[in-house]
XYZ file of C-alpha atoms in Angstrom:
350
model
C -19.166 10.402 24.101
C -22.236 9.281 22.163
C -22.631 10.874 18.776
C -25.829 12.863 18.119
C -28.118 11.363 15.442
C -27.251 12.831 12.041
C -24.091 14.488 13.304
C -20.698 14.133 11.584
C -19.424 11.762 14.294
C -22.437 9.475 13.890
C -22.178 9.494 10.096
C -18.431 8.784 10.268
C -19.108 5.882 12.631
C -21.647 4.548 10.133
C -19.128 4.936 7.302
C -16.464 3.018 9.225
C -18.876 0.185 9.814
C -19.789 0.161 6.078
C -16.103 -0.164 5.281
C -15.915 -3.174 7.584
C -14.017 -1.649 10.518
C -14.692 -3.706 13.614
C -14.617 -2.592 17.279
C -11.336 -3.154 19.111
C -9.288 -3.117 15.869
C -6.005 -1.216 15.863
C -6.281 1.776 13.564
C -3.253 3.672 12.372
C -4.221 7.275 11.500
C -2.112 9.022 8.881
C -1.941 12.595 10.321
C -0.166 15.617 9.016
C -1.541 17.983 11.703
C -3.727 19.783 9.220
C -7.425 20.283 9.720
C -8.553 17.241 7.825
C -6.358 14.558 9.442
C -6.472 16.203 12.906
C -10.249 16.173 12.720
C -10.221 12.542 11.731
C -7.988 11.717 14.650
C -10.232 13.695 17.060
C -13.368 11.980 15.692
C -11.834 8.583 16.326
C -10.463 9.483 19.741
C -13.381 11.416 21.128
C -16.291 11.630 18.692
C -17.468 8.140 17.812
C -17.187 6.193 21.069
C -13.450 5.471 21.238
C -14.066 1.875 20.220
C -10.617 1.224 18.778
C -6.943 1.132 19.664
C -5.374 4.115 17.925
C -1.938 5.103 16.777
C -0.743 8.060 14.681
C 1.773 7.925 11.806
C 3.255 11.254 10.676
C 5.685 11.490 7.761
C 7.774 14.610 7.386
C 8.575 15.105 3.686
C 11.231 17.659 4.612
C 10.078 19.900 1.774
C 9.484 22.919 4.019
C 11.716 24.528 6.651
C 8.974 24.399 9.300
C 7.999 20.752 8.717
C 10.017 19.531 11.698
C 8.095 21.874 13.986
C 4.843 20.328 12.671
C 6.057 16.891 13.749
C 7.020 18.134 17.216
C 3.628 19.844 17.665
C 1.739 16.735 16.599
C 3.744 14.564 18.939
C 2.639 16.860 21.771
C -1.007 16.573 20.709
C -0.740 12.771 20.642
C 0.825 12.797 24.097
C -2.061 14.915 25.412
C -4.625 12.631 23.756
C -2.877 9.426 24.901
C -2.362 8.216 21.362
C 0.982 6.548 20.377
C 2.948 8.610 17.878
C 5.178 7.233 15.091
C 7.156 9.776 13.144
C 9.381 9.458 10.083
C 11.299 11.889 7.928
C 12.608 11.818 4.349
C 16.446 11.466 4.198
C 16.610 12.815 0.640
C 15.267 15.922 -1.029
C 11.895 14.919 -2.411
C 11.233 16.687 -5.709
C 7.480 16.584 -6.201
C 4.134 15.400 -4.854
C 4.280 12.016 -6.630
C 7.591 11.135 -4.992
C 6.406 12.426 -1.662
C 3.272 10.272 -1.922
C 5.311 7.110 -2.654
C 7.594 7.722 0.323
C 4.655 8.455 2.597
C 2.757 5.301 1.707
C 5.931 3.202 2.077
C 6.337 4.655 5.544
C 2.714 4.002 6.459
C 3.025 0.377 5.492
C 6.186 -0.024 7.591
C 4.453 1.488 10.633
C 1.319 -0.582 10.083
C 3.432 -3.735 10.035
C 5.340 -2.690 13.159
C 2.183 -1.807 15.099
C 0.173 -4.757 13.650
C -2.615 -2.337 12.842
C -5.470 -3.873 10.912
C -6.226 -0.538 9.077
C -4.539 2.629 7.970
C -6.917 5.577 7.772
C -6.299 8.714 5.692
C -8.315 11.934 5.702
C -9.123 12.351 1.997
C -12.539 13.945 1.562
C -15.018 14.864 -1.172
C -13.232 18.149 -2.073
C -9.985 16.169 -2.591
C -11.936 13.858 -4.821
C -13.284 16.703 -7.017
C -9.820 18.303 -7.285
C -8.250 14.940 -8.167
C -10.721 14.202 -10.924
C -10.433 17.689 -12.463
C -6.590 17.506 -12.288
C -6.545 14.077 -13.998
C -8.953 15.323 -16.760
C -6.658 18.290 -17.422
C -3.677 15.865 -17.686
C -5.511 13.655 -20.200
C -6.374 10.681 -17.980
C -8.102 7.566 -19.302
C -11.355 6.132 -17.958
C -9.694 4.479 -14.956
C -8.261 7.842 -13.856
C -11.729 9.395 -13.782
C -12.574 7.073 -10.911
C -10.447 9.358 -8.725
C -9.542 8.412 -5.169
C -10.800 4.996 -4.106
C -12.364 4.435 -0.676
C -9.846 1.582 -0.292
C -6.270 1.369 -1.324
C -4.775 -2.127 -1.252
C -5.549 -4.450 1.595
C -5.275 -2.070 4.536
C -5.765 1.648 3.639
C -9.244 3.193 4.066
C -10.572 6.701 3.505
C -13.632 7.092 5.794
C -14.010 10.849 5.142
C -14.302 10.537 1.401
C -18.133 11.147 1.323
C -17.791 14.349 3.444
C -17.005 17.911 2.302
C -14.195 20.096 3.579
C -16.638 22.716 4.910
C -18.312 20.152 7.180
C -14.950 18.893 8.450
C -13.762 22.430 9.181
C -17.059 23.256 10.991
C -16.481 20.203 13.188
C -12.871 21.312 13.936
C -14.040 24.747 14.895
C -16.895 23.414 17.025
C -14.613 21.150 19.128
C -11.855 23.781 19.377
C -9.129 22.245 17.272
C -6.174 24.425 16.275
C -4.615 22.638 13.343
C -1.269 23.356 11.713
C -1.328 25.310 8.430
C 0.806 24.259 5.474
C 1.746 27.384 3.471
C 2.102 25.338 0.312
C -1.604 24.706 0.353
C -2.090 28.436 -0.328
C 0.776 28.849 -2.822
C -0.675 29.601 -6.304
C 2.501 28.181 -7.828
C 1.382 24.735 -6.661
C -1.078 23.117 -9.103
C -3.293 21.734 -6.330
C -3.534 25.073 -4.594
C -4.377 26.853 -7.841
C -7.129 24.301 -8.597
C -8.533 24.544 -5.064
C -8.502 28.295 -4.533
C -8.809 29.730 -8.084
C -9.839 27.411 -10.871
C -12.626 25.400 -9.166
C -14.182 28.509 -7.503
C -14.166 30.330 -10.882
C -15.759 27.284 -12.598
C -18.478 27.167 -10.010
C -19.039 30.951 -10.277
C -18.992 31.406 -14.031
C -19.623 27.974 -15.667
C -21.172 25.290 -13.482
C -22.448 26.128 -9.977
C -22.331 22.425 -8.913
C -18.937 21.645 -10.444
C -17.511 19.984 -7.355
C -20.492 17.736 -6.877
C -20.557 16.875 -10.583
C -16.888 15.848 -10.429
C -17.554 13.606 -7.439
C -20.520 12.095 -9.137
C -18.382 11.456 -12.237
C -15.830 9.681 -10.081
C -18.545 7.419 -8.587
C -19.902 6.522 -12.084
C -16.438 5.870 -13.446
C -15.564 3.722 -10.452
C -18.661 1.548 -11.030
C -17.605 1.075 -14.646
C -14.021 0.387 -13.638
C -15.014 -2.202 -11.074
C -17.026 -4.059 -13.737
C -14.049 -3.952 -16.095
C -11.762 -5.130 -13.374
C -13.916 -8.153 -12.686
C -13.983 -8.998 -16.355
C -10.220 -8.408 -16.594
C -9.443 -10.812 -13.722
C -11.530 -13.550 -15.286
C -9.828 -13.112 -18.646
C -6.398 -12.909 -17.018
C -6.962 -16.232 -15.220
C -7.725 -17.936 -18.568
C -4.861 -16.337 -20.500
C -2.073 -16.729 -17.943
C -0.256 -20.035 -18.406
C 2.636 -19.614 -15.919
C 3.448 -17.514 -12.907
C 6.152 -17.239 -10.257
C 7.876 -14.626 -8.095
C 8.866 -11.876 -10.476
C 7.552 -13.468 -13.695
C 4.443 -14.477 -15.631
C 3.633 -16.016 -18.951
C 0.603 -15.519 -21.238
C -0.945 -17.505 -24.037
C -0.989 -15.346 -27.126
C -3.787 -17.256 -28.833
C -6.019 -16.820 -25.748
C -5.187 -13.106 -25.564
C -5.963 -12.680 -29.256
C -9.457 -14.148 -28.795
C -10.275 -11.265 -26.460
C -11.564 -7.836 -27.483
C -8.335 -5.809 -28.073
C -8.986 -3.333 -25.231
C -9.602 -6.215 -22.826
C -6.407 -8.040 -23.956
C -4.401 -4.840 -23.216
C -6.078 -4.460 -19.848
C -5.041 -8.085 -18.998
C -1.399 -7.346 -19.854
C -1.401 -4.032 -17.969
C -2.922 -5.702 -14.998
C -0.309 -8.458 -15.086
C 2.481 -5.882 -15.276
C 1.056 -3.982 -12.293
C 0.864 -7.272 -10.292
C 4.693 -7.427 -10.736
C 4.994 -3.824 -9.522
C 5.459 -2.157 -12.901
C 2.960 0.467 -14.160
C 3.062 0.730 -17.987
C 2.779 4.209 -19.381
C 1.126 4.974 -22.783
C 4.234 4.086 -24.824
C 4.723 0.843 -22.926
C 1.075 -0.064 -23.394
C 1.421 0.518 -27.162
C 4.423 -1.829 -27.239
C 2.646 -4.500 -25.237
C -0.238 -4.356 -27.733
C 2.148 -4.660 -30.668
C 3.818 -7.700 -29.080
C 0.555 -9.604 -29.523
C 0.724 -9.053 -33.281
C 4.375 -10.003 -33.567
C 5.885 -13.510 -33.775
C 9.032 -12.873 -31.724
C 10.915 -10.078 -30.074
C 12.099 -8.686 -26.800
C 11.921 -5.299 -25.227
C 11.963 -3.529 -21.846
C 9.196 -1.536 -20.187
C 10.096 1.500 -18.129
C 9.946 0.506 -14.472
C 12.029 -2.633 -14.809
C 10.053 -5.237 -16.803
C 11.466 -7.435 -19.543
C 8.928 -8.553 -22.165
C 9.713 -11.475 -24.501
C 7.574 -12.890 -27.277
C 8.483 -16.516 -28.279
C 6.277 -18.911 -30.133
C 2.760 -18.590 -28.755
C 3.885 -17.198 -25.397
C 4.417 -13.704 -24.044
C 6.649 -13.582 -20.996
C 7.102 -10.944 -18.341
C 10.123 -10.922 -16.038
C 11.363 -8.323 -13.595
C 14.795 -6.968 -14.575
C 15.822 -6.549 -10.950
C 14.251 -9.411 -8.951
C 14.464 -9.523 -5.156
C 17.781 -10.832 -3.820
C 17.958 -14.597 -3.699
C 14.785 -15.151 -5.769
C 14.868 -17.171 -8.975
C 12.721 -15.457 -11.615
C 13.951 -17.311 -14.652
C 10.761 -19.341 -14.924
C 10.826 -22.658 -16.842
C 14.158 -23.644 -18.497
C 14.595 -22.554 -22.045
C 14.332 -26.076 -23.416
C 11.014 -26.697 -21.712
C 9.200 -23.600 -22.864
C 7.807 -25.013 -26.108
C 7.438 -28.564 -24.885
C 5.219 -27.654 -21.933
C 2.738 -25.810 -24.069
C -0.543 -27.688 -24.837
C -0.701 -29.027 -28.390
C -3.512 -26.621 -29.207
C -1.178 -23.680 -28.568
C 2.038 -24.954 -30.171
C 2.762 -23.853 -33.710
C 0.819 -26.185 -36.047
C -1.501 -27.404 -33.291
C -5.268 -27.438 -33.509
C -7.063 -24.261 -32.594
C -9.124 -24.115 -29.428
């Protein structure tokens, strides 16, 4: 079908094009069966010209008794819509949303690799953005956290519905006759997200700020602009300060780091740790910063990173490297000798 000018399907098609999605790509749709992801799947299959090869990935977190029935129902929908279905289920009891999210994204990447899909699409929308930003504010996030949900995650994941509001998506679902699955946990006031969505945000808009949701989304957009500028500056500084790198390890020039503004130096080190798969918390960040002021020492960062200060070098190494991978870096007796004279103790300053 051809989308009507100004309609949700037309604007979603425009958004996909703006995100770089090309005709005839294989798109893997992360679908729970709820109204948001089912609407996204319907939009792609019927609403915007059916220009792509589609597949569905559904991950059962096994956190509810009825979750298996959701998977069976969605498998039937995919069969009726002629869309390949790929299901997965947690084999351990997942304890919280953070753990569920990690398992889900690991599953999505496995299916994307198996199907050779160019993109993975999730159905996050503007209300999700507002709730995420408010939740992070209440938990004491830093400036990067205020940026909220990015339109892109990594090299493959896109969120084409992020500019659109839940009410518009639900109106589309009703108009085309969708009958999505309902997750009772989304209505459970004991769940932080549900309480924010159904109680706190409505009360804020009623009694404090009528446009709270839109203000939170605008804050996320402003914070993301600032964060992107900092990221660009961080990458440039990191390239100058890093003096060695391999699979599972990296080394940094302490004199070069010390020439940076302190906040930027810490961002460089945090960025380097994340590149190795470790995400420093507040305490770990404090210890990284202290390492720049020390002359020697060694400590571990939660998540599996060994940090060693020796001479004018700061070295990161994963504590549990991949099997068969040498992460020892340069031999011990070459560490000082390979440093440029300007960085060795007693050398001329740069």
